[in-house]
Short mmCIF file of C-alpha atoms in Angstrom, two decimals:
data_model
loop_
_atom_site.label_atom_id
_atom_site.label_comp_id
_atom_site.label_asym_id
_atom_site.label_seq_id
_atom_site.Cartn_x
_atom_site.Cartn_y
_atom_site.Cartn_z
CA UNK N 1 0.00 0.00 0.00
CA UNK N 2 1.64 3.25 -0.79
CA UNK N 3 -1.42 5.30 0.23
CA UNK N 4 -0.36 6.17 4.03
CA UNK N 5 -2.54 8.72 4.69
CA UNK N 6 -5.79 10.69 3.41
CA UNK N 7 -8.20 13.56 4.87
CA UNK N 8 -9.57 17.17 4.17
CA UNK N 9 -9.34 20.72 5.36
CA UNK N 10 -10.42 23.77 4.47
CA UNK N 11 -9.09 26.22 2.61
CA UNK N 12 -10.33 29.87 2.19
CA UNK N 13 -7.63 33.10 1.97
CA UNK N 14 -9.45 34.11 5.20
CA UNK N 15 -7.39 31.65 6.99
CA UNK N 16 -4.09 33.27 6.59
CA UNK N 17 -5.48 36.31 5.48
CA UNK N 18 -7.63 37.63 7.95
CA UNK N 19 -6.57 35.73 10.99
CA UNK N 20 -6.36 39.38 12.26
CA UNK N 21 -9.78 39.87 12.48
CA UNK N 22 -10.77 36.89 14.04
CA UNK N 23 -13.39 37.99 17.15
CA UNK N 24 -13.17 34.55 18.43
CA UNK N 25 -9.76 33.38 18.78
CA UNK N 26 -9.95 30.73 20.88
CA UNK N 27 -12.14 28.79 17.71
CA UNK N 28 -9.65 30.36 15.62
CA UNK N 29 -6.23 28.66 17.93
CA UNK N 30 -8.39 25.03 18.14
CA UNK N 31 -8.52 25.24 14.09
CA UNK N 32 -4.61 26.36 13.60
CA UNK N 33 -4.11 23.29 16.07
CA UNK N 34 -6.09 20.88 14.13
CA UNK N 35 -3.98 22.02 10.99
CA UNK N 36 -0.80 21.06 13.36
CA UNK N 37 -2.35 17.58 14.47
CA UNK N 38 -3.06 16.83 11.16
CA UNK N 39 0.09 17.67 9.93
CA UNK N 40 1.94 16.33 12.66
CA UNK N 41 -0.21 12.56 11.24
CA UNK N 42 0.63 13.16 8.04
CA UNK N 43 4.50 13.24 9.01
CA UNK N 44 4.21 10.35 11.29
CA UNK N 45 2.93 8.33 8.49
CA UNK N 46 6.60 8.86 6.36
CA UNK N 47 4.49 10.54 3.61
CA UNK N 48 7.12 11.44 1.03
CA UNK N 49 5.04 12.88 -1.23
CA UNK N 50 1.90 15.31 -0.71
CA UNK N 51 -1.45 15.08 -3.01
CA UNK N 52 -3.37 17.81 -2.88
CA UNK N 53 -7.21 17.75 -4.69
CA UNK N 54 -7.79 21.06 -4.80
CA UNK N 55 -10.56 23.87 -6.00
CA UNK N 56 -8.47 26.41 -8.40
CA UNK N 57 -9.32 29.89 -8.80
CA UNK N 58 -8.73 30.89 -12.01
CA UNK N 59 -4.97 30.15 -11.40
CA UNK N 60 -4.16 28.17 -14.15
CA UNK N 61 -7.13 27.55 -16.20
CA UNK N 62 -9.73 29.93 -17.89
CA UNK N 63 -12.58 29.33 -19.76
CA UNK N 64 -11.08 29.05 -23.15
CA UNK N 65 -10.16 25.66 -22.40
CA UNK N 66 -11.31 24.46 -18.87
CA UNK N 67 -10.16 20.55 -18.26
CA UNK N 68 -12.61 18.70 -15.73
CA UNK N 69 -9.74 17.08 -13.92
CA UNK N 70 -5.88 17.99 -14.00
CA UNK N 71 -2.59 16.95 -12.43
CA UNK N 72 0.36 18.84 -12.12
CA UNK N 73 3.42 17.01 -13.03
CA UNK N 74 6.01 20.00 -13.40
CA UNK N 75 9.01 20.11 -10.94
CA UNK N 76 7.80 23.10 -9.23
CA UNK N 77 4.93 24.82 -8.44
CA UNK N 78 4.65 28.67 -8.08
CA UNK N 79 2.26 30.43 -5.59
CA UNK N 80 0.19 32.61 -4.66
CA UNK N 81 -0.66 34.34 -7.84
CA UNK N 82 -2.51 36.51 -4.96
CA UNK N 83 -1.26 39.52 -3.50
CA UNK N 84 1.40 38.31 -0.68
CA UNK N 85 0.22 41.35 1.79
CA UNK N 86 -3.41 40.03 1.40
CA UNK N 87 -2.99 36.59 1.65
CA UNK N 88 -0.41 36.24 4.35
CA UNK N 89 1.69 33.80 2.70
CA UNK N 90 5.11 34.91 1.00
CA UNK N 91 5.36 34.03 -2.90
CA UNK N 92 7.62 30.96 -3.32
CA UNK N 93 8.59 27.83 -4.77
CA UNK N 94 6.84 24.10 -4.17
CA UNK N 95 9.11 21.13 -5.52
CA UNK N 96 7.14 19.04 -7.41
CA UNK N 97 7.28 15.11 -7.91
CA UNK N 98 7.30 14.95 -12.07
CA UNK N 99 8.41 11.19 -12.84
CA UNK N 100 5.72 9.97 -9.69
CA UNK N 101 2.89 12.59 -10.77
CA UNK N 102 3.64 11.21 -14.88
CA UNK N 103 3.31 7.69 -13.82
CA UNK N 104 0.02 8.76 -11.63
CA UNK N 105 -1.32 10.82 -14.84
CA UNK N 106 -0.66 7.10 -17.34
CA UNK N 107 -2.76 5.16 -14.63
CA UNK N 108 -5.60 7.48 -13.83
CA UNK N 109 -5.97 8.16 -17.65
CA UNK N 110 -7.29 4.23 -17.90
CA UNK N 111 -10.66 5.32 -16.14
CA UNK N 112 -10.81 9.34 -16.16
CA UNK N 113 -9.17 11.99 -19.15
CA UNK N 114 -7.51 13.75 -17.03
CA UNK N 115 -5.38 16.60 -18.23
CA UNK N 116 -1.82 17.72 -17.04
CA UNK N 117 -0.10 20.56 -16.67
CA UNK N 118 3.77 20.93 -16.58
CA UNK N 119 3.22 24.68 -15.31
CA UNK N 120 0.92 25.11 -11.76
CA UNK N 121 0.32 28.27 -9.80
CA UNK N 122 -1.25 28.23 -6.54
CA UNK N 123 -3.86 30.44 -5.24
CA UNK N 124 -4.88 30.12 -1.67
CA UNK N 125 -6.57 27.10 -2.57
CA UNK N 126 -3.43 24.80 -2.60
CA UNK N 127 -1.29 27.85 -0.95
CA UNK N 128 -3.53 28.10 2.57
CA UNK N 129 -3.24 24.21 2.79
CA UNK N 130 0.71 23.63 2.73
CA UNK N 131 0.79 26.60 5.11
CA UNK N 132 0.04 24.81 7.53
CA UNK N 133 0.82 20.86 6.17
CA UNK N 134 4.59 21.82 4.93
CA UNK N 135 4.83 25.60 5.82
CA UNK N 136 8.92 24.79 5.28
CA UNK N 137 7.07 24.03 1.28
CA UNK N 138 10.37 20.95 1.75
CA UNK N 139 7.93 18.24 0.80
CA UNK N 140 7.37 17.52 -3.23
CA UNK N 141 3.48 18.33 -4.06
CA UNK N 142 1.46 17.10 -6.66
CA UNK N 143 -1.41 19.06 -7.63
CA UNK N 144 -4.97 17.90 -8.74
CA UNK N 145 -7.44 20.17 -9.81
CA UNK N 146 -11.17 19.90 -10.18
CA UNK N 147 -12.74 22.25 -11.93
CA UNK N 148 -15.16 23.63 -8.77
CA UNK N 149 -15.45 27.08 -10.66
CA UNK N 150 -16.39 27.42 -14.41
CA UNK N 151 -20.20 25.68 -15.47
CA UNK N 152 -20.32 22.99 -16.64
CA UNK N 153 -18.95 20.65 -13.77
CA UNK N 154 -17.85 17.42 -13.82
CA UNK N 155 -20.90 15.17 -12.61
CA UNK N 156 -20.10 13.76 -8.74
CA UNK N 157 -19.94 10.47 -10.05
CA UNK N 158 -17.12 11.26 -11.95
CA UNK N 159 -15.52 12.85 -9.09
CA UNK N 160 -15.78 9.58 -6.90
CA UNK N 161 -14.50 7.86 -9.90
CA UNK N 162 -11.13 10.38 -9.76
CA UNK N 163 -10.80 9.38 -6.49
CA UNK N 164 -11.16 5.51 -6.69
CA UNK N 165 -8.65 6.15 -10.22
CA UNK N 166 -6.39 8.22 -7.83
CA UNK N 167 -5.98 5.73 -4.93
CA UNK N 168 -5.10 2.37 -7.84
CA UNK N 169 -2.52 5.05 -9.29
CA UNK N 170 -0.76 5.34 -5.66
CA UNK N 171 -1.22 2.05 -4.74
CA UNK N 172 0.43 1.15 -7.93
CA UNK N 173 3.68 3.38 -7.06
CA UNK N 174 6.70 2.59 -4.50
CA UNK N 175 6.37 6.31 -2.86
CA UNK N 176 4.10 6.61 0.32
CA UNK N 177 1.92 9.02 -0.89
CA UNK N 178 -0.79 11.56 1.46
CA UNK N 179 -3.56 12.66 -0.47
CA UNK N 180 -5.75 15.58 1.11
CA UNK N 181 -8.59 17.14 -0.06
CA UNK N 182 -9.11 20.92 0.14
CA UNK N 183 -12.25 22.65 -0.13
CA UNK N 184 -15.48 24.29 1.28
CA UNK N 185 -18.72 23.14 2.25
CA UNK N 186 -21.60 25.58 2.23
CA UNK N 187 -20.22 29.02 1.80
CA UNK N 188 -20.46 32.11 -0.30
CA UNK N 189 -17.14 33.26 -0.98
CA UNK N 190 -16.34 36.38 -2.86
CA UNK N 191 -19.61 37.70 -2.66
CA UNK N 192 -21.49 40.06 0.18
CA UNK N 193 -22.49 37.05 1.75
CA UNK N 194 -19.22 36.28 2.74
CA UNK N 195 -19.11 34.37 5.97
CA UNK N 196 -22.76 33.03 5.68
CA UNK N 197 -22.28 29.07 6.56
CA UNK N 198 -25.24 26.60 6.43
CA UNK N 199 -23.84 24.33 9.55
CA UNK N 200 -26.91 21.69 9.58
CA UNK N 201 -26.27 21.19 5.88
CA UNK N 202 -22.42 21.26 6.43
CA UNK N 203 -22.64 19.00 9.39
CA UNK N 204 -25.40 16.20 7.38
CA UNK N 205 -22.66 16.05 4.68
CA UNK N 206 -19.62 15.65 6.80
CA UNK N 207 -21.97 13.33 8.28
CA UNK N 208 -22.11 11.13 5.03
CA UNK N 209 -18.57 12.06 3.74
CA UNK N 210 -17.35 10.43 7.27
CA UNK N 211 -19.29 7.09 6.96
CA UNK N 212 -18.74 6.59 3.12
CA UNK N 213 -22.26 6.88 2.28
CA UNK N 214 -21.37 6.88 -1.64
CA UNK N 215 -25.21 7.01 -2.89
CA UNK N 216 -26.03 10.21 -0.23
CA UNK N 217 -22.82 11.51 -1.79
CA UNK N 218 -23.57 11.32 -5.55
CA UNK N 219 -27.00 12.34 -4.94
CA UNK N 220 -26.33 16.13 -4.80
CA UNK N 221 -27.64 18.29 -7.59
CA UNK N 222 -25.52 21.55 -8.09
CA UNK N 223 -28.98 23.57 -8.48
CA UNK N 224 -29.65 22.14 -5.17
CA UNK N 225 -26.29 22.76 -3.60
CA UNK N 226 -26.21 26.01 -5.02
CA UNK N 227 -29.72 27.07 -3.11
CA UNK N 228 -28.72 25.40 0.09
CA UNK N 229 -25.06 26.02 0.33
CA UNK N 230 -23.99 28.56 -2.47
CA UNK N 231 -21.86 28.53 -5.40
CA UNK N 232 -18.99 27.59 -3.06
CA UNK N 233 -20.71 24.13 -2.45
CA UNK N 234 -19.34 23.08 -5.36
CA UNK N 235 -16.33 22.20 -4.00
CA UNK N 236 -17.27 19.41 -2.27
CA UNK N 237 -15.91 17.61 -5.45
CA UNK N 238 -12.62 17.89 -3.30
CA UNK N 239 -13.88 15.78 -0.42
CA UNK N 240 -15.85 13.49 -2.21
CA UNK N 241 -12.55 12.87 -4.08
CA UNK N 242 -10.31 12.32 -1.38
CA UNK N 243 -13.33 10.09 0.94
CA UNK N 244 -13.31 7.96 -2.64
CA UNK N 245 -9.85 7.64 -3.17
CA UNK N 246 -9.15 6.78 0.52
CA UNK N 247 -12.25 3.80 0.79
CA UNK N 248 -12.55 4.01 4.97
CA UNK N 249 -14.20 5.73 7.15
CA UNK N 250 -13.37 9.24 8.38
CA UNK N 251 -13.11 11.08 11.81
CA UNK N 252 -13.84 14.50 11.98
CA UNK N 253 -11.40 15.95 13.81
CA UNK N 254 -12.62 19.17 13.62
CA UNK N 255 -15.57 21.43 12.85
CA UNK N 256 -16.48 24.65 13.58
CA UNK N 257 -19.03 27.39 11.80
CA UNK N 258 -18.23 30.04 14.27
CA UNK N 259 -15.29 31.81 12.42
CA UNK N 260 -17.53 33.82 9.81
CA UNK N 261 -14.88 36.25 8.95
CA UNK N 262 -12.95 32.78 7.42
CA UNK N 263 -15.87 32.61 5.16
CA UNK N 264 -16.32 28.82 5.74
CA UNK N 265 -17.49 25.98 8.07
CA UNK N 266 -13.68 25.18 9.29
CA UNK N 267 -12.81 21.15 8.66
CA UNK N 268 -10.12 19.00 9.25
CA UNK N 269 -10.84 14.92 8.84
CA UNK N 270 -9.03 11.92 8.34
CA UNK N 271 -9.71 8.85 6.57
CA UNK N 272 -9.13 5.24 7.12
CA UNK N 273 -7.16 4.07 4.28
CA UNK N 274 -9.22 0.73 2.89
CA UNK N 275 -7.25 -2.12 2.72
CA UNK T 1 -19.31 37.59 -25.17
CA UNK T 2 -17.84 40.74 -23.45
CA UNK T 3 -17.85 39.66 -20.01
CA UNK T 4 -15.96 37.04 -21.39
CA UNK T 5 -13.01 39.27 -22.56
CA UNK T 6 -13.43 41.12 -19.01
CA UNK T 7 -13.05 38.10 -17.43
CA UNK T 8 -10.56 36.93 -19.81
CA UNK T 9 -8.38 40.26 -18.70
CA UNK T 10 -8.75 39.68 -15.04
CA UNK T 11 -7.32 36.75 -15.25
CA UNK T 12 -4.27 37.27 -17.43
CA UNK T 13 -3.72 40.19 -14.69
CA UNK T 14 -4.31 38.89 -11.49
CA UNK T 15 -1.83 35.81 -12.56
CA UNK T 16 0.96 37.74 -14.18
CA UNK T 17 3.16 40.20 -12.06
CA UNK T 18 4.10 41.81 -15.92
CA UNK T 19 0.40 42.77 -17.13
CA UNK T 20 0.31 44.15 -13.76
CA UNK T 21 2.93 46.64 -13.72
CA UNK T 22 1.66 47.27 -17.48
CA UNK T 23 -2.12 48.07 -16.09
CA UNK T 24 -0.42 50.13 -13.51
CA UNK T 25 1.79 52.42 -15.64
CA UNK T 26 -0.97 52.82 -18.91
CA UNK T 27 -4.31 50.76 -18.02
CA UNK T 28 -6.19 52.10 -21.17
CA UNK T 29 -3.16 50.68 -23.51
CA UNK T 30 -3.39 47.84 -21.94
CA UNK T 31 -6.95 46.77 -22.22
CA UNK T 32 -6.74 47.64 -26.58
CA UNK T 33 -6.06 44.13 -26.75
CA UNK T 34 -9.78 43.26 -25.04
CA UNK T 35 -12.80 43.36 -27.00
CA UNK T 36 -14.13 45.44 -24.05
CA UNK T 37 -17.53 48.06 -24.37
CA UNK T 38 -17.04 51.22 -23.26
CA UNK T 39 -18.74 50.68 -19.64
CA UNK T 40 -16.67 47.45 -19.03
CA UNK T 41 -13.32 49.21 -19.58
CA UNK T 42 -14.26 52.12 -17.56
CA UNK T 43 -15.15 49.91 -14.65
CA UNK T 44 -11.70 48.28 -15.33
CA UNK T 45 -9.83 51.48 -15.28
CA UNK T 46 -11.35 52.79 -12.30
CA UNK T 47 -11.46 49.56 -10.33
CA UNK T 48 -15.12 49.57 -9.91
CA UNK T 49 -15.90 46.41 -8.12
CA UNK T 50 -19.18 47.05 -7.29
CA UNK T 51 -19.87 47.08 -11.23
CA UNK T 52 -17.95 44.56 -12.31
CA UNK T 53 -19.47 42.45 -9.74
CA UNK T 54 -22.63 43.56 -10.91
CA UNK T 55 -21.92 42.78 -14.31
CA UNK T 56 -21.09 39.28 -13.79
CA UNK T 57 -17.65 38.57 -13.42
CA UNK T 58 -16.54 35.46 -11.47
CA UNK T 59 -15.96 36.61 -7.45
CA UNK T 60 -12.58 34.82 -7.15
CA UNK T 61 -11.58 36.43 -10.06
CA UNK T 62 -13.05 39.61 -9.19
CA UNK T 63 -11.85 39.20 -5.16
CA UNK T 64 -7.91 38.54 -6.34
CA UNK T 65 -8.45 42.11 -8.41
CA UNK T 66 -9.47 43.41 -5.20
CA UNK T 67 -6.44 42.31 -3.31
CA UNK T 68 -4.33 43.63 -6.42
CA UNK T 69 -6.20 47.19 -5.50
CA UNK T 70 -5.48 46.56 -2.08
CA UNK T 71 -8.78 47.27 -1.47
CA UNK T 72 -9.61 46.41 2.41
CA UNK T 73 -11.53 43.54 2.86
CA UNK T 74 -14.64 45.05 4.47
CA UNK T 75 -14.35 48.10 1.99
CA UNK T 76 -14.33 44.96 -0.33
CA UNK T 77 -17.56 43.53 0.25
CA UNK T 78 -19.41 47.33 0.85
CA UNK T 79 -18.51 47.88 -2.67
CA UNK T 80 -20.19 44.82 -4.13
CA UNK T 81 -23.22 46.17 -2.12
CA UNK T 82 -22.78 49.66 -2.84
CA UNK T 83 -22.65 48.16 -6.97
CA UNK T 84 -26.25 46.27 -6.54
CA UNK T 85 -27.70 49.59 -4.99
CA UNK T 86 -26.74 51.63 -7.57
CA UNK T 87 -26.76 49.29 -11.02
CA UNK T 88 -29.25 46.30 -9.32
CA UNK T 89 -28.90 42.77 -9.36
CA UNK T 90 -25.88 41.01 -10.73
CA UNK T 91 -26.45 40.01 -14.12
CA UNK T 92 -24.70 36.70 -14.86
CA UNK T 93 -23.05 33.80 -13.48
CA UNK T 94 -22.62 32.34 -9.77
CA UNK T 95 -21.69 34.62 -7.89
CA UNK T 96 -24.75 36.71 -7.14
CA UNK T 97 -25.96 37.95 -3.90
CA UNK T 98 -28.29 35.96 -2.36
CA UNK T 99 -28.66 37.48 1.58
CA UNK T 100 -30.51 40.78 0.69
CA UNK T 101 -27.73 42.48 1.72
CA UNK T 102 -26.91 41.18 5.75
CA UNK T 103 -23.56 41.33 6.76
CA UNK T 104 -22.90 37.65 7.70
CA UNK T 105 -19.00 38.72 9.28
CA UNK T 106 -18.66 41.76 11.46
CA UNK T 107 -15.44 43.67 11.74
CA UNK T 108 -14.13 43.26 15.20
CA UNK T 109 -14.80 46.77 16.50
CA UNK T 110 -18.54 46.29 14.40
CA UNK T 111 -21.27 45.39 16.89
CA UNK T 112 -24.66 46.10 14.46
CA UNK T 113 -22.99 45.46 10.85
CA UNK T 114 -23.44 49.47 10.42
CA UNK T 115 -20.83 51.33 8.81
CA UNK T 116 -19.11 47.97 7.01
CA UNK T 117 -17.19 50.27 4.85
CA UNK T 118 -15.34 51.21 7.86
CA UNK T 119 -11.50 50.43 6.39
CA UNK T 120 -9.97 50.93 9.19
CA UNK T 121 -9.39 47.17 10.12
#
């Protein structure tokens, strides 16, 4: 098995960016400490390697030629494209893993087209993650992408079917790979709802995200996530993603829906890697 | 098709440090190569956010254009609110506002979500 280790967290520029203007810091410190735990797991597993499924925003890819699903196989990565000051994370370099992320491309191409990219920038989508995972940025990243942004969307059975694709692809390699998956739950980013979170509706999918419950999963409808938990519910391709490609069940080692000015339900989990 | 090349623009600037020190020195010479109406490169020129937003374009897209501004993040959202009150809803895509309006984050020293333009954060 050269999956060692899978889970989620969140991911929005607030994070880093506006940890200043946190009015409750003591939800605020219990979320940074998550983040810690989690990465303290991941390095106690001997990940070499970090996967991160993540939500782009407009980064890389526009709408003159949007690709469902990518993976970044270059030998570094570039990030943020956002403005250092606002973000609160200095631009710099991510090494990459190209001859690992090439071989992972070849196998998940015999179930899902998946695109690649020898050139990635992060936003704060991958960016706000490996703050906190590999804040030194000394462990090799491979980016995924799911297009979370630009209608038409892949279909959530798809996504599950990028995950399963994604965990037979690392199983198939030497490396001991983490996967993560980074994204929001209910939440209106980028708009003047900003910091409005849904937490029943959050909290009912964690619920089914933690015990694999694959048909509750692939039974959203966008219009329907869109009306109950905005155009940043989307991004729950992430998660599904990562619960699919890790096949066991997941403890959710943190929620909370009381940091508004984050502008998401804050989540850290962790998966049970099937056998 | 035009909020296409809007959006198109925003996104060749917010990702490349280059077009952005172009846009800063000459922003109308710039934006010749955008199939752009007149009220779309205006709101470009300006930095209009609240009717850009209004018109459409993509809130990461527009948000990282905000940052590039260094438009406050409170001052941020007013705008977008300021834009619906004075051009109406937003007129394509996903981003639209769907609270009427409430603040849903206050700034710390904010106790009844009056004055959110209040930049002083």
């Amino acid at each position: 098995m050269s999956l060692v280790y899978a889970g989620i967290l969140s991911h929005a520029p607030g994070i880093t960016g506006r940890a200043n203007l946190v009015d409750n810091e003591e939800a605020r410190d219990e979320f940074y400490a998550s983040l810690e735990k989690q990465r303290l797991e991941i390095e106690e597993t001997g990940a070499e390697v970090l996967i991160v499924i993540a939500a782009e925003h407009f980064a890389n890819f526009f709408m003159d030629n949007m690709p469902a699903y990518c993976i970044g196989i270059g030998d570094k990565h570039s990030g943020p494209i956002e403005d250092s000051e606002w973000l609160k994370i200095e631009k710099t370099k991510i090494p990459g893993a190209p001859e690992l992320a090439t071989r992972l491309v070849k196998s998940v191409m015999h179930s899902v087209d998946v695109a690649y990219s020898e050139e990635w920038r992060c936003d704060h989508g991958i960016m706000v993650p490996l703050n906190f995972l590999t804040p030194d940025y000394d462990m090799p990243v491979i980016p995924c992408n799911i297009n979370c942004q630009g209608p038409p969307l892949t279909p959530l059975s798809r996504v599950w079917q990028f995950g399963e694709a994604l965990r037979i692809a690392c199983d198939e390699q030497s490396e001991k790979i983490a996967i993560v998956g980074t994204g929001g739950i209910s939440h209106w980013p980028a708009t003047p709802d900003s910091g409005k979170i849904n937490e029943e509706w959050d909290r009912a999918f964690l619920n089914q995200l933690m015990h694999q419950d694959k048909q509750q999963l692939l039974s959203y409808v966008d219009e329907e996530v869109y009306a109950e938990a905005g155009q940043g519910g989307f991004e729950i391709r992430t998660l599904i993603a990562a619960a699919a490609a890790a096949g066991g069940r997941g403890d959710l080692q943190f929620y909370t829906a009381a940091l508004p000015i984050f502008a998401v339900g804050c989540t850290v989990a962790r998966f049970d890697i099937s056998p | 098709m035009s909020l296409y090349q809007v959006q198109k623009f925003l996104y060749n600037l917010n990702r490349d440090e280059q077009i952005q020190n172009s846009f800063t020195k000459n922003k109308e010479e710039v934006l010749v190569d955008y199939d752009l109406t007149e009220e779309e490169s205006n709101a470009l020129v300006s930095g209009n956010i609240g009717l850009l937003y209004v018109l459409g374009v993509n809130g990461q897209i527009l948000m990282h254009f905000a940052a590039y501004l260094k438009i406050e993040w409170f001052d941020y959202l007013q705008a977008m609110r300021d834009g619906i009150a004075e051009h109406g809803p937003v007129r394509a895509g996903i981003y639209a506002m769907t609270g009427g309006g409430k603040q849903f984050a206050q700034a710390p020293d904010s106790s009844d979500g009056e004055g959110v333009g209040d930049s002083s954060q």
